[in-house]
Tab-separated table of C-alpha atoms and ligand atoms in Angstrom:
chain	number	residue	atom	x	y	z
A	22	MET	CA	21.768	6.355	-6.858
A	23	THR	CA	22.258	4.181	-4.199
A	24	PRO	CA	20.747	0.712	-3.626
A	25	ILE	CA	17.952	0.923	-0.862
A	26	ASP	CA	19.183	-1.828	1.555
A	27	GLY	CA	19.407	-0.566	5.707
A	28	TYR	CA	17.613	2.696	4.359
A	29	PRO	CA	15.038	3.951	6.992
A	30	ILE	CA	11.565	3.726	5.520
A	31	LEU	CA	9.631	7.193	5.723
A	32	THR	CA	5.813	7.562	5.706
A	33	THR	CA	4.375	10.793	4.013
A	34	ALA	CA	4.477	12.243	7.224
A	35	ALA	CA	7.408	11.666	8.472
A	36	MET	CA	9.088	12.360	5.103
A	37	ARG	CA	7.238	15.894	5.128
A	38	ALA	CA	8.452	16.797	8.571
A	39	ALA	CA	12.220	15.593	7.508
A	40	GLU	CA	11.864	18.110	4.391
A	41	GLU	CA	10.354	20.838	6.884
A	42	ALA	CA	13.275	20.457	9.417
A	43	CYS	CA	15.824	20.878	6.789
A	44	GLY	CA	15.171	24.684	5.991
A	45	ASP	CA	14.096	26.235	2.324
A	46	PRO	CA	11.925	23.878	0.444
A	47	ALA	CA	12.630	25.839	-2.932
A	48	MET	CA	16.408	24.486	-2.283
A	49	LEU	CA	14.944	20.986	-1.987
A	50	MET	CA	13.235	20.936	-4.716
A	51	GLU	CA	15.869	22.319	-7.077
A	52	ARG	CA	18.328	19.582	-5.465
A	53	ALA	CA	16.044	16.956	-6.262
A	54	GLY	CA	15.449	18.289	-9.641
A	55	ALA	CA	19.097	18.066	-10.110
A	56	ALA	CA	19.293	14.471	-8.776
A	57	VAL	CA	16.638	13.520	-11.154
A	58	ALA	CA	18.714	14.849	-13.752
A	59	ALA	CA	22.083	13.206	-13.347
A	60	ALA	CA	20.146	9.761	-12.575
A	61	VAL	CA	17.886	9.960	-15.676
A	62	GLY	CA	20.473	11.849	-17.986
A	63	ARG	CA	22.658	8.591	-17.009
A	64	LEU	CA	20.265	6.022	-17.518
A	65	ALA	CA	18.912	7.307	-20.888
A	66	GLY	CA	22.329	7.622	-22.394
A	67	GLY	CA	21.743	10.079	-25.402
A	68	SER	CA	17.927	9.123	-25.962
A	69	ALA	CA	14.836	11.247	-25.902
A	70	ILE	CA	13.070	11.700	-22.878
A	71	LEU	CA	9.395	12.907	-22.290
A	72	ILE	CA	8.918	13.839	-18.920
A	73	LEU	CA	4.895	13.758	-17.507
A	74	CYS	CA	4.665	16.261	-14.850
A	75	GLY	CA	1.426	16.366	-12.362
A	76	PRO	CA	0.119	19.818	-10.630
A	77	GLY	CA	2.196	19.010	-7.287
A	78	ASN	CA	5.778	18.712	-6.500
A	79	ASN	CA	6.139	15.717	-8.324
A	80	GLY	CA	5.812	17.268	-11.103
A	81	GLY	CA	7.778	20.346	-9.914
A	82	ASP	CA	10.672	17.902	-9.680
A	83	GLY	CA	9.689	17.270	-13.369
A	84	TYR	CA	10.052	20.295	-14.771
A	85	VAL	CA	13.393	21.282	-12.744
A	86	ALA	CA	14.781	18.213	-14.110
A	87	ALA	CA	13.537	19.024	-17.801
A	88	ARG	CA	15.263	22.702	-17.579
A	89	LEU	CA	18.548	20.881	-15.954
A	90	MET	CA	18.869	17.848	-18.602
A	91	THR	CA	18.117	20.252	-21.458
A	92	ALA	CA	20.670	22.627	-20.196
A	93	ALA	CA	22.685	19.402	-20.215
A	94	GLY	CA	22.229	18.724	-23.686
A	95	HIS	CA	19.619	16.141	-23.768
A	96	ALA	CA	16.546	16.158	-26.219
A	97	VAL	CA	13.702	16.295	-23.430
A	98	ARG	CA	9.892	17.020	-23.933
A	99	VAL	CA	7.219	17.626	-21.124
A	100	ALA	CA	3.614	16.881	-21.147
A	101	ALA	CA	1.154	18.042	-18.620
A	102	ASP	CA	-2.767	18.486	-18.506
A	103	ASP	CA	-2.893	20.395	-14.961
A	104	GLU	CA	-1.246	23.972	-14.282
A	105	PRO	CA	0.913	23.487	-11.276
A	106	ARG	CA	-0.589	24.298	-7.989
A	107	SER	CA	1.704	24.719	-5.128
A	108	ALA	CA	3.801	27.888	-5.427
A	109	LEU	CA	7.238	25.501	-5.868
A	110	ALA	CA	5.779	23.948	-8.588
A	111	ILE	CA	4.545	26.957	-9.852
A	112	ASP	CA	7.927	28.739	-9.778
A	113	ALA	CA	9.553	25.083	-11.552
A	114	ARG	CA	7.161	25.467	-14.074
A	115	ARG	CA	7.589	29.149	-14.800
A	116	ARG	CA	11.359	28.201	-15.571
A	117	TRP	CA	10.537	26.114	-17.803
A	118	THR	CA	11.062	27.585	-20.979
A	119	GLY	CA	10.197	24.826	-23.308
A	120	PRO	CA	6.558	23.751	-24.738
A	121	VAL	CA	3.958	21.744	-22.796
A	122	GLU	CA	2.259	19.315	-24.498
A	123	PRO	CA	-1.220	17.787	-23.677
A	124	LEU	CA	-0.604	14.061	-22.064
A	125	GLY	CA	-3.525	12.802	-24.227
A	126	THR	CA	-1.912	13.778	-27.639
A	127	ALA	CA	2.118	13.570	-26.560
A	128	LEU	CA	3.961	11.327	-28.733
A	129	PRO	CA	5.822	8.664	-26.697
A	130	ALA	CA	9.833	8.680	-26.137
A	131	PRO	CA	12.259	5.975	-25.414
A	132	ILE	CA	12.485	7.493	-21.901
A	133	LEU	CA	9.641	8.147	-20.015
A	134	VAL	CA	9.681	10.114	-17.192
A	135	ASP	CA	6.916	9.677	-14.628
A	136	ALA	CA	6.645	13.121	-12.479
A	137	LEU	CA	2.536	13.237	-12.276
A	138	PHE	CA	2.114	12.173	-8.494
A	139	GLY	CA	4.505	11.146	-5.589
A	140	THR	CA	3.434	11.665	-1.960
A	141	GLY	CA	0.809	13.792	-2.625
A	142	LEU	CA	-1.661	11.487	-3.941
A	143	THR	CA	-5.019	11.075	-2.157
A	144	ARG	CA	-7.246	9.685	-4.768
A	145	PRO	CA	-7.116	7.200	-8.061
A	146	LEU	CA	-5.783	8.871	-11.048
A	147	GLU	CA	-8.556	10.505	-13.469
A	148	ASN	CA	-9.384	8.020	-16.412
A	149	ARG	CA	-7.297	9.929	-19.197
A	150	THR	CA	-4.339	10.382	-17.053
A	151	ALA	CA	-4.301	6.837	-16.301
A	152	ALA	CA	-4.780	5.980	-19.900
A	153	ALA	CA	-1.950	8.487	-21.363
A	154	LEU	CA	0.597	6.908	-18.598
A	155	HIS	CA	-0.138	3.470	-19.840
A	156	ARG	CA	0.202	4.665	-23.320
A	157	LEU	CA	3.348	6.113	-23.178
A	158	ALA	CA	4.942	3.843	-20.982
A	159	ASP	CA	3.828	0.768	-23.049
A	160	ALA	CA	5.451	2.516	-26.171
A	161	ALA	CA	8.721	3.662	-24.039
A	162	SER	CA	11.711	1.453	-24.023
A	163	LEU	CA	12.868	2.632	-20.620
A	164	ARG	CA	10.356	3.517	-17.821
A	165	ILE	CA	11.745	6.053	-14.609
A	166	ALA	CA	9.064	6.944	-12.180
A	167	ILE	CA	10.041	9.594	-9.828
A	168	ASP	CA	9.777	9.412	-6.083
A	169	LEU	CA	6.902	6.597	-6.850
A	170	PRO	CA	4.919	5.092	-9.580
A	171	SER	CA	1.773	7.596	-10.122
A	172	GLY	CA	-1.034	5.797	-8.705
A	173	VAL	CA	0.114	4.109	-5.581
A	174	ALA	CA	-0.490	5.015	-1.859
A	175	THR	CA	2.841	5.862	-0.384
A	176	ASP	CA	1.755	4.423	3.073
A	177	ASP	CA	0.607	1.512	2.431
A	178	GLY	CA	1.525	0.282	-0.872
A	179	THR	CA	-2.052	-0.467	-2.368
A	180	VAL	CA	-2.842	0.920	-5.847
A	181	PRO	CA	-5.763	3.371	-5.924
A	182	THR	CA	-4.736	3.016	-9.681
A	183	MET	CA	-2.943	0.355	-11.107
A	184	PRO	CA	0.747	2.243	-12.472
A	185	PRO	CA	2.534	1.131	-15.061
A	186	ARG	CA	5.157	-1.634	-14.505
A	187	PHE	CA	8.559	0.445	-14.074
A	188	ASP	CA	12.056	-0.582	-14.468
A	189	VAL	CA	13.507	2.285	-12.181
A	190	THR	CA	11.865	4.139	-9.556
A	191	LEU	CA	14.351	6.889	-7.950
A	192	ALA	CA	12.853	7.486	-4.313
A	193	LEU	CA	13.709	10.983	-3.081
A	194	ALA	CA	15.598	10.611	0.392
A	195	ALA	CA	14.277	7.971	1.355
A	196	PRO	CA	12.482	4.522	0.502
A	197	LYS	CA	8.497	4.854	1.302
A	198	PRO	CA	6.294	2.056	2.353
A	199	ALA	CA	4.998	1.835	-1.120
A	200	HIS	CA	8.516	0.792	-2.581
A	201	LEU	CA	8.555	-2.358	-0.395
A	202	LEU	CA	4.719	-3.403	0.111
A	203	GLN	CA	3.145	-4.977	-2.551
A	204	PRO	CA	1.359	-4.638	-4.653
A	205	ALA	CA	3.023	-1.275	-5.438
A	206	ALA	CA	6.324	-2.533	-4.970
A	207	ARG	CA	6.221	-4.602	-7.836
A	208	GLN	CA	5.177	-1.737	-10.157
A	209	ALA	CA	8.370	0.448	-8.728
A	210	GLY	CA	10.923	-1.901	-10.570
A	211	ARG	CA	14.457	-1.508	-8.955
A	212	VAL	CA	14.267	1.210	-6.389
A	213	ARG	CA	17.190	3.376	-5.919
A	214	VAL	CA	17.440	6.674	-3.367
A	215	LEU	CA	18.382	9.713	-4.620
A	216	ASP	CA	20.409	11.641	-1.556
A	217	ILE	CA	18.764	15.034	-1.536
A	218	GLY	CA	20.511	16.017	1.655
A	219	VAL	CA	17.379	15.755	3.871
A	220	PRO	CA	18.685	13.646	7.075
A	221	VAL	CA	16.164	10.762	7.570
A	222	THR	CA	15.615	8.479	10.568
A	223	GLY	CA	13.368	6.157	11.880
A	224	ASP	CA	12.468	2.806	13.459
A	225	ALA	CA	11.676	1.057	10.252
A	226	HIS	CA	14.253	-0.035	7.779
A	227	VAL	CA	15.036	-1.850	4.719
A	228	LEU	CA	16.485	-5.315	5.607
A	229	ALA	CA	20.507	-4.815	5.357
A	230	ARG	CA	22.871	-7.245	5.021
A	231	PRO	CA	23.124	-9.283	8.312
A	232	VAL	CA	26.309	-9.592	10.487
A	233	LEU	CA	26.276	-13.153	10.486
A	234	PRO	CA	28.049	-15.150	13.387
A	235	ASP	CA	30.539	-17.374	12.239
A	236	PRO	CA	32.887	-19.781	14.060
A	237	GLY	CA	36.547	-19.687	14.827
A	238	PRO	CA	39.195	-21.499	15.940
A	239	GLU	CA	38.076	-22.203	19.820
A	240	SER	CA	34.480	-22.992	18.122
A	241	HIS	CA	32.714	-26.066	19.296
A	242	LYS	CA	29.256	-27.548	17.843
A	243	TYR	CA	27.695	-26.418	20.842
A	244	SER	CA	29.156	-22.743	20.715
A	245	ARG	CA	28.098	-22.606	16.825
A	246	GLY	CA	24.555	-23.686	18.570
A	247	MET	CA	22.435	-26.334	19.347
A	248	VAL	CA	19.123	-26.500	17.711
A	249	ALA	CA	15.861	-28.971	18.848
A	250	VAL	CA	13.348	-29.379	15.916
A	251	VAL	CA	10.079	-30.454	17.217
A	252	GLY	CA	8.767	-33.316	14.893
A	253	GLY	CA	5.241	-34.275	14.678
A	254	ASP	CA	2.888	-35.625	11.752
A	255	MET	CA	4.352	-34.774	8.782
A	256	ALA	CA	8.226	-35.919	9.567
A	257	GLY	CA	9.465	-34.089	5.898
A	258	ALA	CA	8.509	-30.596	6.980
A	259	ALA	CA	10.514	-30.829	10.362
A	260	GLU	CA	12.876	-32.322	8.587
A	261	LEU	CA	13.477	-29.739	5.985
A	262	ALA	CA	13.420	-27.523	8.880
A	263	SER	CA	16.424	-29.569	10.601
A	264	LEU	CA	18.476	-29.669	7.265
A	265	ALA	CA	17.953	-25.410	6.959
A	266	ALA	CA	19.313	-25.247	10.302
A	267	MET	CA	22.104	-27.375	9.936
A	268	ARG	CA	23.067	-25.375	6.235
A	269	ALA	CA	22.600	-22.348	7.877
A	270	GLY	CA	25.241	-22.708	10.364
A	271	ALA	CA	23.893	-24.618	13.740
A	272	GLY	CA	26.796	-26.863	15.153
A	273	TYR	CA	24.465	-29.581	15.734
A	274	VAL	CA	20.736	-30.285	15.355
A	275	LEU	CA	18.838	-32.261	16.947
A	276	TYR	CA	15.595	-33.669	15.455
A	277	LEU	CA	12.985	-34.707	17.535
A	278	GLY	CA	10.654	-36.926	15.527
A	279	GLU	CA	9.976	-40.286	13.720
A	280	GLY	CA	11.462	-41.343	10.694
A	281	GLN	CA	15.229	-42.309	9.718
A	282	GLY	CA	17.569	-41.742	6.924
A	283	PRO	CA	20.203	-39.032	5.588
A	284	PRO	CA	21.637	-36.507	6.479
A	285	HIS	CA	23.856	-38.296	9.298
A	286	GLY	CA	24.829	-35.485	10.627
A	287	LEU	CA	21.451	-34.932	11.777
A	288	VAL	CA	20.791	-36.340	15.637
A	289	ARG	CA	17.420	-38.012	15.384
A	290	ARG	CA	15.594	-39.072	18.693
A	291	ARG	CA	11.904	-39.771	19.314
A	292	TRP	CA	9.831	-37.275	21.321
A	293	SER	CA	9.540	-37.246	24.845
A	294	PRO	CA	8.317	-35.014	27.530
A	295	ASP	CA	11.762	-34.682	28.690
A	296	ALA	CA	13.407	-34.483	25.291
A	297	LEU	CA	14.442	-30.404	25.734
A	298	ASP	CA	15.742	-30.605	29.177
A	299	ASP	CA	18.994	-30.105	27.544
A	300	PRO	CA	20.575	-27.115	28.952
A	301	ARG	CA	22.724	-27.053	25.737
A	302	ILE	CA	19.710	-26.534	23.564
A	303	GLY	CA	20.103	-22.716	22.102
A	304	ALA	CA	16.806	-22.719	20.258
A	305	VAL	CA	13.461	-24.797	19.837
A	306	VAL	CA	11.793	-25.045	16.213
A	307	ILE	CA	8.577	-25.970	16.752
A	308	GLY	CA	5.559	-25.987	14.077
A	309	PRO	CA	6.678	-27.146	10.803
A	310	GLY	CA	5.106	-30.898	10.106
A	311	LEU	CA	3.841	-30.488	13.563
A	312	GLY	CA	0.245	-31.181	12.354
A	313	ARG	CA	-3.110	-30.873	14.593
A	314	GLY	CA	-3.417	-34.377	16.207
A	315	ASP	CA	-3.517	-35.766	19.850
A	316	GLY	CA	-0.375	-34.511	21.428
A	317	THR	CA	0.736	-31.810	19.244
A	318	GLY	CA	-0.885	-29.029	21.950
A	319	ALA	CA	0.935	-30.964	24.757
A	320	ARG	CA	4.233	-30.357	22.497
A	321	LEU	CA	4.181	-26.626	22.168
A	322	ALA	CA	3.227	-26.394	25.844
A	323	THR	CA	6.374	-28.277	26.939
A	324	ALA	CA	8.513	-26.124	24.179
A	325	ILE	CA	7.137	-23.106	25.521
A	326	GLY	CA	7.633	-23.965	29.076
A	327	SER	CA	11.367	-25.098	28.358
A	328	GLY	CA	12.635	-21.807	28.628
A	329	HIS	CA	14.457	-22.234	25.557
A	330	GLU	CA	14.604	-19.431	22.604
A	331	LEU	CA	11.699	-20.637	20.423
A	332	VAL	CA	10.877	-20.406	16.931
A	333	ILE	CA	7.086	-21.184	16.419
A	334	ASP	CA	5.861	-21.817	12.764
A	335	GLY	CA	2.980	-23.108	10.768
A	336	ASP	CA	0.644	-25.677	12.606
A	337	ALA	CA	2.213	-24.321	16.208
A	338	LEU	CA	0.586	-20.978	14.866
A	339	ARG	CA	-2.812	-22.276	15.211
A	340	LEU	CA	-2.447	-23.636	18.676
A	341	LEU	CA	-0.729	-20.843	20.377
A	342	ASP	CA	-2.292	-18.165	22.594
A	343	VAL	CA	-0.565	-15.076	21.534
A	344	ASP	CA	-1.719	-13.368	24.427
A	345	ALA	CA	-0.740	-15.820	27.036
A	346	PRO	CA	2.728	-14.649	29.052
A	347	ARG	CA	5.463	-16.480	27.879
A	348	THR	CA	9.138	-16.138	29.577
A	349	ALA	CA	11.204	-17.486	26.655
A	350	THR	CA	12.212	-15.112	23.727
A	351	THR	CA	10.142	-16.113	20.609
A	352	ILE	CA	10.084	-15.636	16.829
A	353	LEU	CA	6.501	-16.027	15.368
A	354	THR	CA	6.888	-16.765	11.622
A	355	PRO	CA	3.265	-16.562	10.453
A	356	HIS	CA	2.467	-15.978	6.658
A	357	ALA	CA	-0.677	-13.819	5.836
A	358	GLY	CA	-3.493	-16.510	7.009
A	359	GLU	CA	-1.934	-17.464	10.114
A	360	PHE	CA	-1.190	-13.757	10.893
A	361	ALA	CA	-5.260	-12.580	10.446
A	362	HIS	CA	-5.710	-15.893	12.351
A	363	LEU	CA	-3.645	-15.225	15.159
A	364	PHE	CA	-4.380	-11.203	15.386
A	365	GLY	CA	-7.592	-10.703	13.511
A	366	LYS	CA	-7.821	-8.397	10.816
A	367	ALA	CA	-4.988	-6.129	10.009
A	368	TRP	CA	-5.205	-2.905	10.745
A	369	GLY	CA	-3.376	-0.014	8.746
A	370	SER	CA	-0.158	-1.233	6.412
A	371	LYS	CA	1.796	-4.426	6.971
A	372	ILE	CA	4.271	-2.424	8.456
A	373	ASP	CA	1.909	-0.946	10.777
A	374	ALA	CA	-0.467	-4.144	11.835
A	375	THR	CA	3.380	-6.316	12.139
A	376	ARG	CA	4.590	-3.963	14.655
A	377	MET	CA	0.890	-3.767	16.532
A	378	ALA	CA	1.186	-7.748	16.609
A	379	ALA	CA	5.284	-7.771	17.642
A	380	ARG	CA	3.791	-5.709	20.736
A	381	ARG	CA	0.688	-7.675	21.389
A	382	ALA	CA	2.396	-10.689	21.585
A	383	ASP	CA	5.558	-9.859	23.150
A	384	ALA	CA	7.391	-11.693	20.192
A	385	VAL	CA	9.525	-10.760	17.055
A	386	ILE	CA	7.064	-11.522	14.126
A	387	VAL	CA	8.340	-12.419	10.636
A	388	HIS	CA	5.049	-11.582	8.376
A	389	LYS	CA	5.790	-13.998	5.677
A	390	GLY	CA	5.168	-13.026	1.901
A	391	ALA	CA	6.535	-11.222	-1.297
A	392	ASP	CA	7.213	-8.135	1.434
A	393	THR	CA	8.011	-10.014	4.486
A	394	VAL	CA	8.145	-7.555	7.343
A	395	ILE	CA	9.952	-8.496	10.333
A	396	ALA	CA	8.927	-6.285	13.881
A	397	ALA	CA	10.116	-6.596	17.275
A	398	PRO	CA	8.049	-5.814	20.519
A	399	ASP	CA	10.173	-2.663	20.915
A	400	GLY	CA	8.688	-1.210	17.663
A	401	ARG	CA	11.865	-1.658	15.235
A	402	VAL	CA	10.662	-3.149	11.746
A	403	ALA	CA	13.267	-4.546	8.970
A	404	VAL	CA	11.199	-5.072	5.622
A	405	SER	CA	12.587	-7.647	3.151
A	406	ALA	CA	12.690	-6.256	-0.431
A	407	GLY	CA	13.096	-8.292	-3.851
A	408	SER	CA	12.447	-11.662	-2.813
A	409	SER	CA	11.812	-14.564	-5.405
A	410	ASP	CA	8.318	-15.305	-6.469
A	411	TRP	CA	9.903	-18.863	-6.921
A	412	LEU	CA	9.631	-19.152	-2.904
A	413	SER	CA	5.874	-19.647	-3.057
A	414	ALA	CA	6.325	-23.302	-2.921
A	415	ALA	CA	5.577	-25.864	-0.551
A	416	GLY	CA	8.065	-26.264	2.274
A	417	THR	CA	9.934	-22.751	1.416
A	418	GLY	CA	8.441	-21.834	5.339
A	419	ASP	CA	9.885	-24.843	6.800
A	420	VAL	CA	13.177	-23.993	5.827
A	421	LEU	CA	12.831	-20.453	7.057
A	422	ALA	CA	11.921	-21.614	10.538
A	423	GLY	CA	15.089	-23.875	10.466
A	424	ALA	CA	17.383	-20.857	9.152
A	425	ALA	CA	15.951	-18.932	11.932
A	426	GLY	CA	16.516	-21.405	15.053
A	427	ALA	CA	20.586	-21.487	13.458
A	428	MET	CA	20.645	-17.762	14.116
A	429	LEU	CA	18.867	-17.974	17.341
A	430	ALA	CA	20.938	-20.669	18.775
A	431	ALA	CA	23.994	-18.795	17.441
A	432	GLY	CA	23.397	-16.155	19.567
A	433	LEU	CA	22.206	-13.687	17.688
A	434	PRO	CA	19.144	-11.260	19.376
A	435	PRO	CA	15.929	-12.140	18.001
A	436	PHE	CA	14.964	-9.200	15.944
A	437	GLU	CA	18.496	-9.865	14.430
A	438	ALA	CA	18.118	-13.340	14.154
A	439	ALA	CA	15.020	-13.233	12.139
A	440	GLY	CA	16.341	-10.370	9.870
A	441	ALA	CA	19.507	-12.680	9.347
A	442	ALA	CA	17.282	-15.861	8.558
A	443	VAL	CA	14.738	-13.869	6.139
A	444	TRP	CA	18.140	-12.617	4.432
A	445	LEU	CA	19.801	-16.084	4.124
A	446	HIS	CA	16.202	-17.616	2.782
A	447	ARG	CA	15.948	-14.962	0.200
A	448	ALA	CA	19.702	-15.246	-0.620
A	449	ALA	CA	19.419	-18.837	-0.787
A	450	ALA	CA	16.545	-18.486	-3.084
A	451	ALA	CA	18.278	-15.897	-5.604
A	452	VAL	CA	21.173	-18.478	-6.489
A	453	CYS	CA	18.444	-21.676	-6.687
A	454	GLY	CA	17.116	-19.302	-9.455
A	455	ARG	CA	13.745	-20.576	-10.844
A	456	SER	CA	11.447	-23.524	-10.191
A	457	PHE	CA	13.741	-24.915	-7.297
A	458	ILE	CA	12.247	-27.081	-4.667
A	459	ALA	CA	12.188	-26.147	-0.787
A	460	ASP	CA	14.938	-29.029	-0.644
A	461	ASP	CA	17.388	-27.103	-3.054
A	462	LEU	CA	16.445	-24.032	-0.998
A	463	ALA	CA	17.516	-25.745	2.389
A	464	ALA	CA	21.179	-27.018	0.270
A	465	ALA	CA	21.595	-23.594	-0.987
A	466	LEU	CA	21.916	-21.933	2.395
A	467	SER	CA	25.293	-23.284	2.871
A	468	ARG	CA	26.292	-21.612	-0.368
A	469	VAL	CA	24.961	-18.090	0.645
A	470	ARG	CA	26.126	-18.805	4.071
B	62	LIG	N1	11.084	14.055	-0.165
B	62	LIG	C1	11.549	15.530	-0.602
B	62	LIG	O1	12.629	15.659	0.356
B	62	LIG	C2	10.854	16.264	-1.520
B	62	LIG	C3	9.863	15.854	-2.400
B	62	LIG	N2	9.379	16.227	-2.869
B	62	LIG	C4	8.551	16.084	-4.369
B	62	LIG	O2	7.336	16.260	-3.953
B	62	LIG	C5	6.390	15.308	-3.644
B	62	LIG	C6	5.462	15.478	-2.973
B	62	LIG	O3	4.503	16.604	-3.545
B	62	LIG	P1	2.998	16.766	-3.383
B	62	LIG	O4	2.829	18.439	-3.860
B	62	LIG	O5	3.147	17.071	-1.693
B	62	LIG	O6	2.521	15.708	-3.914
B	62	LIG	P2	2.331	15.319	-5.161
B	62	LIG	O7	2.822	16.214	-6.132
B	62	LIG	O8	2.140	13.901	-5.283
B	62	LIG	O9	0.855	15.631	-5.747
B	62	LIG	C7	-0.193	16.775	-4.781
B	62	LIG	C8	-1.155	17.646	-5.609
B	62	LIG	O10	-1.959	16.754	-6.331
B	62	LIG	C9	-3.188	16.725	-6.421
B	62	LIG	N3	-4.042	15.042	-6.245
B	62	LIG	C10	-3.394	14.280	-5.287
B	62	LIG	N4	-4.031	12.937	-6.007
B	62	LIG	C11	-4.658	13.396	-7.259
B	62	LIG	C12	-5.053	12.571	-8.145
B	62	LIG	N5	-5.351	11.190	-8.422
B	62	LIG	N6	-5.746	13.152	-9.189
B	62	LIG	C13	-5.171	14.783	-9.330
B	62	LIG	N7	-4.768	15.448	-8.476
B	62	LIG	C14	-4.373	15.046	-7.560
B	62	LIG	C15	-3.453	17.258	-4.760
B	62	LIG	O11	-4.408	17.567	-4.285
B	62	LIG	C16	-1.939	18.031	-4.816
B	62	LIG	O12	-2.406	19.309	-5.507
B	62	LIG	C17	7.253	14.132	-3.536
B	62	LIG	O13	6.671	12.933	-3.933
B	62	LIG	C18	8.778	14.523	-4.077
B	62	LIG	O14	8.413	14.406	-5.494
B	62	LIG	C19	9.982	18.091	-3.496
B	62	LIG	O15	10.578	18.116	-4.392
B	62	LIG	C20	11.005	18.462	-2.469
B	62	LIG	C21	11.996	17.385	-1.856
B	63	LIG	K1	5.512	10.130	-9.861
């Protein structure tokens, strides 16, 4: 049972290919069932367990786990409506010698294990199946899904049938898109991977703890990274981005706009067309509080023309022509609305859509949300899991843009810089707890840095 950070994310097709490359499928199901039995046995303590088994190999895993847990002394019952269909599941069912209760009349148990459907779900659950699953889950004190909560679409995280909210989901071999993408991810609860000896690789990964650029004895403010934040109509947003860049570790932050006041470490200058001429600038952040008034387009054109590495956020995303050639390394940080404005209707999952957008814009894209997806033009993807719902507040995007600027200016390549910023932002939100404001979030970057 390992946490998912850093794991490759596999679609159904990729998972099947990985399984097929592994040889004997019966042995794989036995290993999957054994891994489930060990994990559920540990989570259950001595409590009674009810396993719901479906007609495919997800159900097969359930029958194997039921047999092994019973042999290990656990009190296990099995409920199923459909006879198994796949050869593997038929064999697993045959080797379960206990009774199989109908789902509709099965009595609840404190530990509910959902082995109804996994990666093979092709349509919504039948009403009676969904009703039984919800009834038994509601009555349980611990709900565990095997591979996926039954009812979610593996590859895009949509929910053909809304499953109950699980406490734990045991992903077999690797996480799948539905473990990370909303709304499915929310229903999965804590996701842990069970290693069943299937080697997995891919170019999409769960965002892992970054290696952050720390200063050394030889460091000075410019070597730590100089960030220029271009201000505009709303000084507060650009100031928040500036503060976040400082808190994320930049050695020198230059705020180019109106307004004054603390922090005293922030260098303030009015915007001028030659304001970005300083070659020591490592990254320019533009968009937070830029507004849409006169001159904002010219500021964006100056920033793009400066050749400095760029973080383009907020209002600047409304002005940007994503298809126009750019020479500078660029990170774009759209939320869903900005993403739709820039790239039109999304195709496929959020992972697919973000990957295609990164190729098209030739930029690293941070597609924000409760399931932030980061994609690079070369096809690499990182997905952030488990961010705080309290991040849905004004100004938190400005903080992310500033942090991304700091990471770029410190010398991280753009995909790594974006990932590091998203990680720090999420970690800062976690230490802020509930109902924080964007200023608290920016301040908390220092604590998680
Ligand atoms: N990852 C691994 O290495 C291993 C995974 N295993 C488990 O196998 C399942 C996937 O099995 P599969 O048989 O392909 O799919 P399902 O069990 O999810 O169900 C398919 C089964 O159900 C029918 N069906 C689909 N949708 C519905 C519906 N809404 N209502 C009724 N019936 C439906 C479909 O036609 C099929 O007959 C994976 O998740 C793992 O749990 C293996 O153990 C091997 C190792
Ligand atoms: K399941």
